[in-house]
Short mmCIF file of C-alpha atoms and ligand atoms in Angstrom, two decimals:
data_model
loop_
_atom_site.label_atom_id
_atom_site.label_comp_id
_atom_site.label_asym_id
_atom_site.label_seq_id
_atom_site.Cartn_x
_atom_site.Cartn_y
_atom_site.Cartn_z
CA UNK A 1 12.09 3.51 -16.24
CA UNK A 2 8.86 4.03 -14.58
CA UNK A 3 8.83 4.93 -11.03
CA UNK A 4 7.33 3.76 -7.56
CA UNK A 5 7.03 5.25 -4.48
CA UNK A 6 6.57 3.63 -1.34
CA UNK A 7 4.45 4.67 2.29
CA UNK A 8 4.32 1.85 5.20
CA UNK A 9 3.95 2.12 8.66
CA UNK A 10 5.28 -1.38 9.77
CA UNK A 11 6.52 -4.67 8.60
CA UNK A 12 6.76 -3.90 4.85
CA UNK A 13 6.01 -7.36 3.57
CA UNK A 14 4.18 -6.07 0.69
CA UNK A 15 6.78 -3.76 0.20
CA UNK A 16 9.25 -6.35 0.15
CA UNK A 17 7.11 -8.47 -2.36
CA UNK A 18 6.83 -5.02 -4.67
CA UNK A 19 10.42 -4.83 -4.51
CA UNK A 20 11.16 -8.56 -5.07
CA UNK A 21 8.76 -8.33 -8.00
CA UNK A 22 10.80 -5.32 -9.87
CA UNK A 23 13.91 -7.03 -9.26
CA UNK A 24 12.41 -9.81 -11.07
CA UNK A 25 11.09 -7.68 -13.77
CA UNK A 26 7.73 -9.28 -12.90
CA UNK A 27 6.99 -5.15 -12.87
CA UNK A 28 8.83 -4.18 -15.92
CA UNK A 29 11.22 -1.65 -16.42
CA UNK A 30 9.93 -0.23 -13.20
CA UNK A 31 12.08 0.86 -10.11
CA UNK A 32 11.41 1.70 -6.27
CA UNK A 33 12.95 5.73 -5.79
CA UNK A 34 11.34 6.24 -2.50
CA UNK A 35 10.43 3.98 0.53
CA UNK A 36 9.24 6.76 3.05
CA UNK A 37 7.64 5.52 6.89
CA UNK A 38 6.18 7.74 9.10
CA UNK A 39 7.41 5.43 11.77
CA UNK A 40 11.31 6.07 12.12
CA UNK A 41 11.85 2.19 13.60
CA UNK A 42 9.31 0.02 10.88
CA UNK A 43 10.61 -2.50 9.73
CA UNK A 44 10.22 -2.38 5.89
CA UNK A 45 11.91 1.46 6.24
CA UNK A 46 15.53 -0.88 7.24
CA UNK A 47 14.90 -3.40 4.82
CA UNK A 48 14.44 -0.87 2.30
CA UNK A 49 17.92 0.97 3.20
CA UNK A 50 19.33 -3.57 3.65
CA UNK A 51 18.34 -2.84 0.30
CA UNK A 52 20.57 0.12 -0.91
CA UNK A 53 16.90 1.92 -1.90
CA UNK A 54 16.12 5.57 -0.74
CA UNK A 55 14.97 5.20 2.68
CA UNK A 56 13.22 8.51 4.35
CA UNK A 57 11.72 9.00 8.24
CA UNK A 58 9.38 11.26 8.58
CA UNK A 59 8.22 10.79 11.95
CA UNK A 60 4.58 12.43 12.43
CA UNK A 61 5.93 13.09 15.93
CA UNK A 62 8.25 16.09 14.66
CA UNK A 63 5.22 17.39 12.91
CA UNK A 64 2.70 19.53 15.04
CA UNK A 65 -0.15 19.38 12.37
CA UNK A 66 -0.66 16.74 9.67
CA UNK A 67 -0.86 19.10 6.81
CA UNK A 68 3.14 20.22 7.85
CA UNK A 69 4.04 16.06 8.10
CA UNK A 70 2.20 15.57 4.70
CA UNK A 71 3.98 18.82 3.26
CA UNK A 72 7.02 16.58 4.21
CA UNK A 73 6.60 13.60 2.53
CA UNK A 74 5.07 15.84 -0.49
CA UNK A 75 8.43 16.97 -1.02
CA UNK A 76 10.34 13.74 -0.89
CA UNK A 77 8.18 12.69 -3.29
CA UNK A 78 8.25 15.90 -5.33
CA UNK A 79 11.87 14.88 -5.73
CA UNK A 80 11.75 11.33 -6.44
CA UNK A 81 9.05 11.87 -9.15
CA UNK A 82 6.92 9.06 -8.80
CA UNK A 83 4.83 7.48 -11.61
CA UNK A 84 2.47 5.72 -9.05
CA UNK A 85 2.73 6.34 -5.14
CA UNK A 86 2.05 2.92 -3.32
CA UNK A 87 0.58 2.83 0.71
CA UNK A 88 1.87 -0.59 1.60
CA UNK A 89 0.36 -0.79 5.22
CA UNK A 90 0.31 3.04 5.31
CA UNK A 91 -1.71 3.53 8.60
CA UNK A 92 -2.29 7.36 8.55
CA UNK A 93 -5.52 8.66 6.72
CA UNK A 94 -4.38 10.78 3.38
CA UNK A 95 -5.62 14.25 3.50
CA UNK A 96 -8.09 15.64 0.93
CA UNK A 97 -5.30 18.09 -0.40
CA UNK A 98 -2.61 14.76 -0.91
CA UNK A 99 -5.19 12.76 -2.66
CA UNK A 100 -5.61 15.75 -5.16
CA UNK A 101 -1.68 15.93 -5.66
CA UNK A 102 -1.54 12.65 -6.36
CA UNK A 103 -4.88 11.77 -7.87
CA UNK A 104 -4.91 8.49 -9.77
CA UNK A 105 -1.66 7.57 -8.80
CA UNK A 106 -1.76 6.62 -5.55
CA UNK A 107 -2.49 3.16 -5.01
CA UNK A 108 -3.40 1.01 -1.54
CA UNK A 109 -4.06 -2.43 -0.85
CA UNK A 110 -6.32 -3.60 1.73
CA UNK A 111 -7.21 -7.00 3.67
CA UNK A 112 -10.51 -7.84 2.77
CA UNK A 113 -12.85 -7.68 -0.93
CA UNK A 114 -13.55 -4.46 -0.52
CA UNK A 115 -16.26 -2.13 -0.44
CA UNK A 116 -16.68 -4.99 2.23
CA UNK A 117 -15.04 -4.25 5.80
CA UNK A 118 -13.11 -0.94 5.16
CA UNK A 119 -11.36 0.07 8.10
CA UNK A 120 -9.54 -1.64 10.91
CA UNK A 121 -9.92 -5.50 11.33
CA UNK A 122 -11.01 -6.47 8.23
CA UNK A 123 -10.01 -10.39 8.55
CA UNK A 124 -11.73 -10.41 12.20
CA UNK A 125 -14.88 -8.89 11.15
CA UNK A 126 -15.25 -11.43 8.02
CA UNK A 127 -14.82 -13.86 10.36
CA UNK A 128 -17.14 -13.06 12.60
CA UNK A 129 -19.71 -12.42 9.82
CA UNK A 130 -19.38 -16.12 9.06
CA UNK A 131 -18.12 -15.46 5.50
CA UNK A 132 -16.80 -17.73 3.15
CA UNK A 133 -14.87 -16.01 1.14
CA UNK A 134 -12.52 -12.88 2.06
CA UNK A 135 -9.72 -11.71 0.15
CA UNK A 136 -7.69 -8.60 -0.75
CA UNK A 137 -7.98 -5.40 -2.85
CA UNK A 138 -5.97 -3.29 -4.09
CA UNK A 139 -7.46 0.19 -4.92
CA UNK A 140 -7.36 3.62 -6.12
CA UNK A 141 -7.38 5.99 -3.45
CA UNK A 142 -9.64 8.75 -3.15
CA UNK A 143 -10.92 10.77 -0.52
CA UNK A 144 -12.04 7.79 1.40
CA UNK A 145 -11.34 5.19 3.94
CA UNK A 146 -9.82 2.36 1.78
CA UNK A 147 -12.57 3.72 -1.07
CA UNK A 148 -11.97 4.03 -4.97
CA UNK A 149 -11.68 2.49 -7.59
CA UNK A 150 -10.68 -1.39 -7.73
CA UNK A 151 -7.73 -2.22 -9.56
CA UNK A 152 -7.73 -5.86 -8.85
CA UNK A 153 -8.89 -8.56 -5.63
CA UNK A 154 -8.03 -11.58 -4.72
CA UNK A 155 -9.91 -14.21 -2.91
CA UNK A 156 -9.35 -16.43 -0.27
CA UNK A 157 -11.27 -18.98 1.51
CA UNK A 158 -12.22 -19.04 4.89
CA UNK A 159 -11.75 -22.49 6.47
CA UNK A 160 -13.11 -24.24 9.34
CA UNK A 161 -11.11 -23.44 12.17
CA UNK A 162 -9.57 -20.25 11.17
CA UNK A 163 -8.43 -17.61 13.56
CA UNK A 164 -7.69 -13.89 13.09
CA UNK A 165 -4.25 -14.80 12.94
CA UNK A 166 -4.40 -17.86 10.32
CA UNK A 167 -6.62 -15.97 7.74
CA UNK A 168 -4.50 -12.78 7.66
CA UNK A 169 -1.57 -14.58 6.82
CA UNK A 170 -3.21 -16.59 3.93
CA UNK A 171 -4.98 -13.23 2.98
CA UNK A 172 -0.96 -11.47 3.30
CA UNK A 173 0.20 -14.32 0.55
CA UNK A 174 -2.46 -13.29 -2.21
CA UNK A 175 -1.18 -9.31 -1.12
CA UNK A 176 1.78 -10.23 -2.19
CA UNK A 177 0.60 -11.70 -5.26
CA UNK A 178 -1.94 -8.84 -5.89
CA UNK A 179 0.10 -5.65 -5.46
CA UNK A 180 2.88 -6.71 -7.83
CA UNK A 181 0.32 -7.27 -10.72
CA UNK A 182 -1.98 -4.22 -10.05
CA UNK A 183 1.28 -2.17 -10.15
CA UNK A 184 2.22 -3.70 -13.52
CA UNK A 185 -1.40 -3.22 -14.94
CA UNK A 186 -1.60 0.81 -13.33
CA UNK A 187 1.98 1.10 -15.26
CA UNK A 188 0.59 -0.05 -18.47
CA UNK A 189 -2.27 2.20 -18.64
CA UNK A 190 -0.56 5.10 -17.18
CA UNK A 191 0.81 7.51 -20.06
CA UNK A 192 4.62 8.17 -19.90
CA UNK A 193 5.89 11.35 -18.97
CA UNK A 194 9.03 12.70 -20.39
C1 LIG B 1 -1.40 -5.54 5.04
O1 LIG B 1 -2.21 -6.63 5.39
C2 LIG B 1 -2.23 -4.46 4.37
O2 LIG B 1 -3.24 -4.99 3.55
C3 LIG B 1 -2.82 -3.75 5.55
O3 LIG B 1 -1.75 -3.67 6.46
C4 LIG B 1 -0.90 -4.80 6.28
C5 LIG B 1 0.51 -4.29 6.10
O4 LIG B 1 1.42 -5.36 6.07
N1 LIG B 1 -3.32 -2.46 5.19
C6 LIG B 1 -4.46 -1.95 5.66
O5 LIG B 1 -5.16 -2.52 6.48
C7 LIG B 1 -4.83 -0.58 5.10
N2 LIG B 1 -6.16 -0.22 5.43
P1 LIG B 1 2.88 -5.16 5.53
O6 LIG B 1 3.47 -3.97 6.32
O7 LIG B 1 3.60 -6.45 5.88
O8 LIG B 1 2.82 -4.91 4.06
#
């Protein structure tokens, strides 16, 4: 079985959709053995346990330096083993030292066609840009904010009328879509370990 590991911050929907997707075995022979938050109350950290899937806190407020709440989640995923760690809304920056550890493996998906609109409000700032076209990408992380490699995007198109709100949910459906598939395509490349 290959494995997947799991960071979010908040809602989890693309969690959910990763999850929904292995079920399926739309990611095959894969399985989730890790869903770690660094917010205690998110939502996708209870719909992971809802789930019966190993759920872990680690609350950056129990941490005095980020290189001690890091070492934390290192271990956890020590552990667990991952093939491919996944930020699905992940909103802490990755130190230089946990990029390393997990270089080429870690994977994050991000509102907008990237290199376009890193950073925070990607769908407001299209928008305001009068673009066309946004989308999603889903990425390799490296040292970077929401730089690396692309895996795969997705685009969607901006209508008429659209508001922050409107676009980010259409832009949320093709996540959904996109981080499934990249996961599948980063498994099939990726050599197995024994
Ligand atoms: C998603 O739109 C994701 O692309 C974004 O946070 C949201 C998380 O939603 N991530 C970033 O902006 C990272 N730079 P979710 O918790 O429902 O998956």
């Amino acid at each position: 079985m290959r494995r997947l590991a799991i960071l979010l911050s908040g809602r989890g929907s693309n969690f959910e959709a990763i999850a929904d997707a292995v079920e399926a075995g739309a990611i095959p022979d894969a399985g989730i053995v890790a869903v770690v938050s660094d917010v205690p109350d998110a939502r996708g950290l209870a719909r992971a346990k809802e789930r019966g899937l190993p759920a872990f806190a680690v609350d950056r407020r129990g941490f005095s330096t980020r290189a001690d709440h890091e070492a934390a989640i290192l271990r956890i995923l020590g552990e667990a083993r991952p093939d491919l760690v996944c930020l699905a809304g992940y909103m802490r920056i990755l130190s230089p030292d946990f990029v390393t550890r997990w270089r080429g493996r870690l994977l994050n998906i991000h509102p907008s066609l990237l290199p376009r609109y890193a950073g925070t409000k990607p769908q407001l700032r299209a928008l305001e840009a009068g673009d066309e076209v946004s989308g999603c990408t889903v990425h390799i992380v490296d040292e970077g904010t929401d730089t690396g490699p692309i895996v795969l995007q997705k685009r969607v198109r901006i209508e008429p009328g659209d508001t922050e709100e409107s676009l980010s949910n259409r832009i949320l459906e093709k996540e959904h879509e996109a981080y499934p598939e990249a996961i599948a395509r980063m498994l099939a490349k990726l050599p197995i370990e024994s």
